[in-house]
C-alpha positions as MATLAB code, in Angstrom:
seq = 'MLDFAFDPVAYFSKTRPDKVACRDLDVGRSLTYAQLDARASQFAAALRRMLPNVKGARVASLARNSSDLLCLYLACLRTGAIYAPLNWRLTAAELATIASGVGPSLLVYDAEFEDAASGVSAAAFDALFIRTGAALEAEIAAAPTQIGADRIARGDDVTVLLSTSGTTGRPKAVMVTERNAQATALNYSTSAEVGPHSVLLCNMPLFHVVGLLAVARTTLQMGATLLVAARFDAAETVAHITNPGLGVTHYFCAPQMAQMMRRAANFDPAPFRRLTALQTGGAPHAAIVVREWIDDGVRMVDGFGMSEAGTVLGMPPGNLDLLRRKAGSAGLPAITVELRLVARDGGEAADGDTGEVWLRGPSVTPGYWSDEAATRAAFEDGWFKSGDAARRDEDGFYTIVDRWKDMYVSGGENVYPAEVEAALAACAGVHEMAIVGVPDSRWGETGVAFIVPAAGANVSADEIIRHCRAHLAAYKAPRHVVFVEALPRTASGKLQKGALREQWAKVGEPNA';
ca = [
      14.682    0.539   20.115;
      12.427    3.836   18.727;
      10.168    3.323   22.196;
      10.375    6.925   22.536;
       8.250   10.306   22.034;
       9.333   12.179   18.546;
       6.962   14.664   17.679;
       8.966   15.358   14.121;
       6.661   18.141   12.912;
       7.009   20.221   16.265;
      10.956   19.321   16.008;
      11.402   20.410   12.274;
       9.163   23.702   13.041;
      11.989   24.865   15.447;
      15.304   23.829   13.551;
      13.706   24.951    9.775;
      10.482   26.630   10.270;
      10.282   27.917    6.865;
      10.965   24.682    5.226;
       8.118   23.359    2.924;
       6.417   20.449    4.421;
       3.145   19.867    2.995;
       2.002   21.264   -0.503;
      -1.483   20.770   -1.780;
      -1.646   20.629   -4.751;
      -5.166   20.485   -6.035;
      -5.934   24.065   -4.070;
      -2.736   25.507   -4.189;
      -1.591   26.200   -0.503;
       1.631   25.356    1.205;
       2.833   25.218    4.527;
       5.751   25.744    6.098;
       7.015   23.156    9.341;
       6.015   26.153   11.804;
       2.463   26.398   10.245;
       2.049   22.953    9.369;
       2.675   22.565   13.408;
       0.242   25.647   14.463;
      -2.110   23.921   12.223;
      -2.065   20.625   14.236;
      -1.833   22.169   17.607;
      -5.185   24.050   16.369;
      -6.100   20.528   15.380;
      -5.422   18.814   18.772;
      -6.892   21.970   20.349;
     -10.037   20.979   18.961;
     -10.095   16.978   19.631;
      -9.801   18.044   23.327;
     -12.489   20.042   23.049;
     -14.827   17.946   20.913;
     -13.636   14.718   22.921;
     -13.079   15.264   26.286;
     -12.322   11.764   26.988;
      -9.827   11.623   24.182;
      -7.220    9.503   25.236;
      -8.043    5.972   23.558;
     -11.019    7.478   20.894;
     -11.320    6.375   17.886;
     -10.886    8.695   14.934;
     -11.862    8.110   12.086;
     -12.317    9.917    8.762;
     -13.770    9.328    5.423;
     -11.536   12.165    2.912;
      -9.147   12.697   -0.207;
      -5.644   13.046    0.112;
      -4.947   16.952    1.923;
      -2.858   18.656    4.254;
      -5.998   18.721    6.554;
      -5.688   15.260    7.353;
      -2.353   15.082    7.712;
      -3.037   17.645   10.660;
      -5.888   15.038   12.190;
      -2.970   12.257   11.911;
      -1.101   14.476   13.826;
      -3.463   15.465   16.100;
      -4.523   11.664   16.895;
      -0.917   11.633   18.481;
      -0.757   15.042   20.511;
      -3.889   13.820   22.041;
      -3.674   10.134   22.782;
      -6.153    9.612   20.338;
      -6.513    6.745   17.554;
      -6.563    7.603   14.517;
      -8.670    4.975   11.871;
      -8.573    6.690    8.555;
     -11.850    4.909    6.562;
     -11.168    3.816    2.751;
     -13.669    6.345    0.970;
     -14.366    3.547   -2.093;
     -15.732    0.911   -0.105;
     -19.989    0.802    0.117;
     -21.967    2.015    3.404;
     -22.187   -1.617    4.449;
     -18.549   -2.682    4.576;
     -17.827    1.120    5.946;
     -20.896   -0.122    8.433;
     -18.942   -3.299    9.256;
     -15.706   -1.648    9.801;
     -16.965    1.248   11.970;
     -18.700   -1.890   14.263;
     -15.214   -2.754   14.911;
     -13.678    0.145   15.272;
     -15.821    2.466   17.224;
     -14.768    5.920   16.343;
     -16.112    8.144   18.681;
     -15.302   11.207   15.558;
     -15.575   10.762   11.632;
     -14.921   13.127    9.715;
     -15.718   13.043    6.301;
     -15.724   15.047    3.248;
     -18.965   16.316    1.449;
     -18.740   14.213   -1.414;
     -18.981   11.161    0.837;
     -21.801   11.707    2.551;
     -23.616    8.930    1.565;
     -21.364    6.595    2.682;
     -20.707    8.307    5.997;
     -24.119    6.512    6.588;
     -22.588    3.854    6.947;
     -20.954    4.539    9.532;
     -23.566    6.634   11.412;
     -25.187    3.065   11.347;
     -22.660    1.666   13.093;
     -21.422    4.203   15.364;
     -24.594    6.442   15.760;
     -23.493    8.323   18.999;
     -20.028    9.359   17.120;
     -19.748   13.114   16.503;
     -19.719   13.738   12.448;
     -17.770   16.740   11.101;
     -17.743   17.530    7.678;
     -14.851   19.332    6.395;
     -14.686   22.570    5.467;
     -16.315   25.238    7.126;
     -17.569   23.071    9.917;
     -14.856   21.916   10.611;
     -13.405   25.370   10.591;
     -15.795   26.323   12.760;
     -14.957   23.379   15.018;
     -11.190   24.577   15.467;
     -12.043   28.094   15.792;
     -14.407   27.425   18.683;
     -11.215   25.781   20.751;
      -9.072   27.611   22.805;
      -5.174   27.647   21.724;
      -4.834   24.889   24.212;
      -6.701   22.628   26.517;
      -4.185   20.621   28.669;
      -0.511   19.992   27.487;
      -0.171   17.652   24.258;
       0.826   14.028   24.926;
       3.595   12.620   22.562;
       2.676    9.550   21.619;
       5.170    6.412   22.095;
       6.470    3.406   21.765;
       3.463    0.376   22.396;
       1.008    3.438   22.209;
      -1.283    2.192   19.736;
      -1.945    5.370   17.099;
      -3.548    3.907   13.874;
      -6.258    1.427   12.663;
      -5.565    0.415    9.142;
      -8.251   -1.817    7.306;
      -6.882   -4.570    5.578;
      -7.930   -4.753    2.079;
     -10.512   -8.204    2.666;
      -8.673   -9.955    0.183;
      -9.248  -12.976    2.583;
     -12.336  -12.016    3.715;
     -13.776   -9.721    6.563;
     -11.266   -6.867    6.588;
      -9.085   -6.465    9.570;
      -8.149   -3.618   11.600;
      -4.332   -3.422   12.194;
      -2.729   -1.513   14.989;
      -0.261    0.744   14.372;
       1.757    1.320   17.445;
       4.224    4.549   17.631;
       7.055    2.426   17.427;
       5.674    0.449   14.157;
       5.360    4.005   12.582;
       8.874    5.598   13.517;
      10.332    2.272   12.125;
       8.511    1.993    8.827;
       9.576    5.442    7.761;
      12.971    4.509    9.275;
      12.379    1.331    6.644;
      11.357    3.448    3.814;
      13.931    6.116    4.181;
      16.531    3.791    4.282;
      15.307    1.667    1.319;
      14.454    4.058   -0.996;
      16.777    6.996   -0.627;
      14.752    9.554    1.948;
      16.319   12.685    2.955;
      15.770   16.220    3.961;
      16.126   17.466    1.089;
      13.822   14.884   -1.469;
      10.122   16.017   -2.738;
       8.138   13.156   -2.129;
       4.752   13.030   -4.349;
       1.702   11.857   -2.524;
      -2.034   10.385   -4.884;
      -2.092    7.091   -2.952;
      -4.679    7.491   -0.488;
      -3.665    8.239    2.916;
      -6.325    5.273    4.318;
      -3.811    2.922    2.581;
      -0.436    2.043    4.673;
       1.601    3.633    1.489;
      -0.228    7.086    1.768;
      -0.294    7.530    5.109;
       3.267    5.756    6.964;
       5.730    4.966    4.189;
       5.013    7.911    1.973;
       3.625   10.735    4.249;
       5.186   10.051    7.945;
       8.718    8.859    6.037;
       8.426   12.856    4.513;
       7.538   14.422    7.870;
       9.835   12.300    9.571;
      12.901   13.058    7.678;
      12.573   17.184    7.429;
      11.452   17.168    3.497;
       8.673   17.949    1.470;
       5.139   16.549    0.351;
       3.359   17.142   -2.411;
      -0.429   15.869   -1.769;
      -2.888   15.100   -4.200;
      -6.301   13.880   -3.562;
      -6.304   11.627   -6.422;
      -4.803    9.868   -8.920;
      -4.658   10.665  -12.981;
      -2.944    9.283  -15.069;
      -1.909   12.584  -17.092;
      -1.963   15.122  -13.865;
       0.511   12.905  -12.003;
       2.714   12.956  -15.189;
       2.903   16.892  -15.673;
       3.059   17.085  -11.917;
       6.611   14.637  -11.822;
       7.627   15.896  -14.847;
       7.246   19.754  -13.395;
      10.751   21.322  -12.590;
       9.247   23.549  -10.490;
       7.998   21.045   -8.195;
      11.013   19.064   -8.041;
       9.416   15.531   -7.519;
      12.478   13.470   -6.439;
      10.254   10.173   -5.135;
       6.756    8.772   -6.518;
       4.724    5.631   -4.957;
       2.107    3.711   -6.678;
       0.587    0.461   -8.211;
       1.820   -1.318  -11.217;
      -0.863   -0.922  -12.961;
      -0.618    2.971  -12.243;
       2.738    3.211  -13.384;
       1.650    1.851  -16.949;
      -0.990    4.455  -17.250;
       1.265    6.691  -16.742;
       3.061    5.569  -19.580;
       0.164    5.187  -22.215;
      -0.855    9.079  -21.107;
      -0.249   11.088  -24.489;
       1.333   13.904  -21.855;
       4.436   10.681  -21.396;
       8.012   11.326  -21.504;
      10.692    9.350  -20.283;
      13.459   11.678  -20.120;
      12.148   13.955  -17.196;
      11.249   10.417  -15.110;
      15.215   10.215  -15.263;
      15.735   13.291  -12.632;
      13.738   10.746   -9.627;
      15.838    9.168   -7.115;
      13.202    6.585   -6.760;
       9.986    5.977   -9.304;
       8.322    2.651   -7.193;
       5.547    0.505   -7.524;
       4.338   -2.097   -4.881;
       1.026   -4.048   -3.779;
       1.131   -5.895   -6.862;
       3.006   -8.163   -8.970;
       5.353   -6.280  -11.032;
       6.492   -8.357  -14.128;
       9.581   -8.445  -15.192;
       9.411   -7.631  -18.544;
       7.416   -4.149  -17.972;
      10.007   -2.926  -15.442;
      12.681   -2.942  -18.203;
      11.017   -1.103  -20.245;
      11.709    1.573  -17.494;
      14.922    0.838  -17.008;
      15.874    0.769  -20.518;
      14.521    4.369  -20.835;
      17.004    5.417  -18.033;
      14.361    5.216  -15.548;
      14.797    4.052  -11.673;
      12.005    1.812  -11.520;
      12.053    0.513   -7.933;
       9.741   -2.513   -6.916;
       9.558   -3.286   -3.342;
       7.155   -5.179   -0.670;
       4.982   -4.174    2.178;
       1.525   -4.869    4.233;
      -0.790   -2.478    6.322;
       0.821   -5.417    9.322;
       4.792   -4.695    8.839;
       5.079   -1.229    6.538;
       7.921   -1.278    4.511;
       9.601   -5.143    4.197;
      11.457   -5.137    1.196;
      12.850   -2.666   -1.858;
      15.276   -2.321   -4.165;
      18.106    0.044   -3.827;
      17.597    2.654   -6.228;
      21.123    3.958   -6.911;
      22.440    1.219   -9.242;
      20.231    0.902  -12.892;
      22.407   -1.930  -13.837;
      21.392   -4.063  -10.575;
      17.635   -3.432  -11.443;
      17.889   -4.466  -14.871;
      19.306   -7.807  -13.541;
      17.247   -8.403  -10.482;
      14.079   -7.032  -12.496;
      11.123   -8.765  -10.974;
      12.368   -8.491   -7.506;
      11.219   -7.225   -4.345;
      14.574   -6.350   -3.126;
      16.375   -6.659    0.039;
      15.229   -6.987    3.411;
      14.263   -3.252    5.220;
      16.990   -2.346    8.004;
      14.829   -3.265   10.917;
      13.028   -6.138    9.644;
      14.087   -9.772   10.510;
      12.939  -11.866    7.789;
      12.258  -15.608    7.744;
      11.275  -17.719    4.632;
       9.586  -20.978    5.953;
       8.965  -23.709    3.926;
       5.268  -26.452    3.567;
       7.150  -28.757    6.394;
       8.092  -25.903    8.544;
      11.777  -25.894    8.043;
      13.770  -22.877    6.637;
      13.726  -23.005    2.611;
      16.677  -23.145    0.652;
      18.181  -20.272   -1.809;
      15.664  -21.322   -4.954;
      12.892  -22.281   -3.092;
       9.863  -21.628   -2.148;
       8.514  -20.427    1.106;
       5.876  -18.178    2.954;
       7.663  -15.073    4.237;
       7.759  -15.009    8.205;
       8.470  -11.303    9.971;
      10.104  -10.021   13.061;
      11.127   -5.943   14.118;
       9.858   -3.081   15.382;
       7.974   -2.418   12.559;
       5.592   -4.777   13.074;
       2.147   -4.768   14.479;
       1.611   -6.409   18.141;
      -2.049   -7.949   16.185;
      -5.505   -7.255   14.971;
      -7.618   -4.563   17.143;
     -10.638   -6.519   19.226;
     -10.040   -9.372   16.889;
      -7.483  -12.036   19.625;
      -8.339  -15.442   17.597;
      -6.875  -13.533   14.050;
      -3.780  -11.965   16.676;
      -2.944  -16.010   17.332;
      -3.296  -17.478   14.332;
      -1.289  -14.480   12.653;
       1.572  -15.148   14.928;
       3.717  -18.449   15.879;
       6.496  -18.490   18.176;
       7.156  -14.629   17.986;
       6.902  -14.590   13.749;
       4.290  -12.550   12.449;
       3.369  -15.133    8.862;
       2.790  -12.527    5.965;
       0.792  -15.238    3.820;
       3.084  -14.171    0.942;
       5.234  -16.534   -0.788;
       8.965  -15.810   -1.847;
      11.921  -17.318   -3.006;
      15.571  -15.530   -2.018;
      18.433  -15.843   -4.769;
      22.327  -16.054   -4.150;
      22.568  -12.654   -3.267;
      19.986  -11.960   -1.090;
      17.196  -10.812   -2.887;
      13.998  -11.626   -2.696;
      11.322  -12.000   -5.286;
       7.262  -12.332   -3.999;
       5.835  -15.135   -6.173;
       2.371  -15.234   -4.871;
       0.244  -15.416   -2.039;
       0.542  -18.340   -0.092;
      -2.849  -19.584   -0.273;
      -3.189  -18.666   -3.944;
      -0.425  -21.800   -5.592;
      -2.069  -24.712   -6.567;
      -0.931  -28.087   -7.263;
      -1.550  -29.365  -10.826;
      -0.382  -33.116  -11.374;
       1.700  -33.331   -8.293;
       3.573  -29.857   -9.252;
       3.196  -26.721   -7.476;
       2.312  -23.762   -9.582;
       2.493  -19.902   -8.487;
       0.085  -18.020  -10.386;
       2.194  -14.586  -10.108;
       4.813  -16.595  -12.360;
       2.252  -17.404  -15.089;
       0.882  -14.456  -15.122;
       4.629  -12.185  -15.461;
       4.751  -14.657  -18.673;
       1.608  -13.256  -20.028;
       2.551   -9.771  -19.518;
       4.537  -10.125  -23.001;
       1.572  -11.680  -24.444;
       0.563   -9.258  -27.404;
      -3.429   -8.061  -27.268;
      -3.486   -8.608  -23.335;
      -3.628   -5.808  -21.063;
      -4.562   -7.105  -17.472;
      -4.732  -10.707  -16.320;
      -4.951  -13.128  -13.319;
      -4.747  -17.060  -12.818;
      -6.410  -18.640  -10.221;
      -6.256  -22.540   -9.565;
      -9.824  -24.380   -9.480;
     -10.691  -28.463   -9.205;
      -9.835  -30.376  -11.899;
     -11.015  -34.341  -12.500;
      -7.606  -35.337  -14.102;
      -4.725  -33.006  -12.774;
      -6.330  -32.143   -9.020;
      -6.087  -28.625  -10.024;
      -5.326  -26.364  -13.072;
      -5.316  -22.907  -14.205;
      -7.939  -20.693  -15.613;
      -6.656  -17.294  -16.780;
      -9.092  -14.017  -16.871;
      -7.902  -11.406  -19.845;
      -8.733   -8.077  -19.923;
      -7.915   -7.340  -23.502;
      -5.887   -4.938  -24.583;
      -8.093   -1.561  -26.896;
      -8.860   -3.328  -30.323;
      -7.234   -6.401  -29.571;
      -8.904   -9.482  -31.176;
      -6.893  -12.127  -29.038;
      -7.840  -15.869  -28.727;
      -7.660  -18.457  -26.229;
      -5.884  -20.758  -28.162;
      -3.351  -17.936  -28.000;
      -3.350  -17.255  -25.297;
      -2.424  -20.865  -24.209;
       0.132  -21.511  -27.089;
       1.497  -18.229  -25.541;
       2.206  -19.817  -21.457;
       3.003  -23.532  -23.177;
       6.287  -21.792  -25.386;
       7.240  -19.836  -22.339;
       6.380  -22.535  -19.213;
       6.302  -25.774  -18.257;
       3.264  -27.395  -19.549;
       1.571  -28.225  -15.838;
       2.030  -24.780  -15.435;
      -0.002  -23.333  -18.614;
      -3.734  -22.712  -17.627;
      -6.061  -24.902  -19.549;
      -8.964  -22.144  -19.358;
      -9.557  -18.935  -20.341;
     -12.194  -16.294  -19.316;
     -12.214  -13.103  -21.443;
     -13.268  -10.093  -18.689;
     -13.654   -6.547  -18.895;
     -12.191   -5.748  -15.553;
     -10.394   -7.819  -12.584;
     -11.607   -7.000   -9.255;
      -9.627   -5.329   -7.304;
      -9.213   -3.744   -3.575;
      -9.026    0.010   -3.269;
      -5.228   -0.968   -2.563;
      -5.233   -2.411   -6.112;
      -5.058   -5.790   -5.234;
      -6.983   -8.896   -6.858;
      -9.302  -10.399   -5.725;
      -9.117  -13.996   -6.239;
     -12.037  -15.320   -4.593;
     -14.158  -13.433   -6.599;
     -12.555  -14.796   -9.459;
     -12.982  -18.154   -8.787;
     -16.586  -17.405   -7.675;
     -17.032  -16.457  -10.747;
     -15.617  -19.581  -12.777;
     -18.183  -21.711  -10.326;
     -20.588  -19.908  -12.140;
     -19.296  -19.370  -15.992;
     -17.870  -22.960  -16.599;
     -15.394  -24.023  -19.130;
     -16.331  -21.550  -22.168;
     -12.064  -21.105  -23.230;
     -13.355  -17.615  -25.499;
];
């Protein structure tokens, strides 16, 4: 299954050459499938010229979203190179750590990331460094139109290395094969109802599994149209989505980004009703917040995925009543995903009980680049252990409860922080929140709530705790509250709870 060579851009350049494949919204450039195919071939020729031993070479990027990044990815597929997009939000030191493991032979970077690129040069001093713009265009112009035949990736060929978010420590490089990429696109297109006439807006970074594989690869594999924006701006994104001339049908963002759009001065829910799906992922999305969108008639669709498996779960977007009833759920397993819920005793978790999500199928990574120990630890009997805790209801819908490791035991009872965070989402004066378990002399462990107050709010620790006790069992309510200006997050928006535990160790018990 999914063990064949397929270049969707080359295919659609012949079957629908004049169809718009990609629009760079920031520069006003549009490329048809024929033009995108030709541009990708130019990039492939340039790679062969710059890297005589291009097969297996790692080609890194440190650049904002653009059609040229898509061309670089396609060129890697056509030459046997491995695309390794880097997170431009990281420091030079962090990038040096990643680069030392990936070992890039080439880095393509934007001028604004010159300082960050120094981190890559420190770890890969013999690599070629090409700045986007005039320098990159010169390399493309210098390459013959063809240097050898295109080698279309297939099956088990590793085509992408995605750095994990680092919530569990040192980032790892996830190997993505062509089979994984094809399956992820199939899973996403089926779950989100993406078809040839769809228009997908992408301002999620193309160094992330969502931007590169779920959104961009799916768009191209379906012969649809991709709108690329270099960055997320709430008001600008609202303007794009509500612009009938762009015709956006799908948009994916983190829950925090969705709420920023609702607070934008130009927000009006009416045009959002035209969307086939407004999708969120990457962090828990409280049911009460999801229902706000659904009550406005917007198909707010939650899902769940990861670098190691692409699209895993998704809510079907076509039925508002179902979306309302299942608000808070991440939905049903994607079409090629086999999923188990494994209890702490190693058995199967029953409906309604919490277990760890284990995955199997063609979208699941074969492992981590040059890290056999991490690969062995991640798999058991052929199943990938996600590290995420979930519950399945009687209809087969899954709700992501929390990270498996973030659960703590208070007075002998299991507490999943995400459940407490969902209750806090309805507390007046709370903008953002995070719960972590910490040692407690009486209860073994107890919860600490880190709270970012809403602008102008004057909420107290006692109010926070009383609110939780009014909506949850007493043992689930946090005993301590710490007010902060912002929560530590990874580049993909995931909370870094390890950093919060470290912060608690320094703060103590202020409750103020």
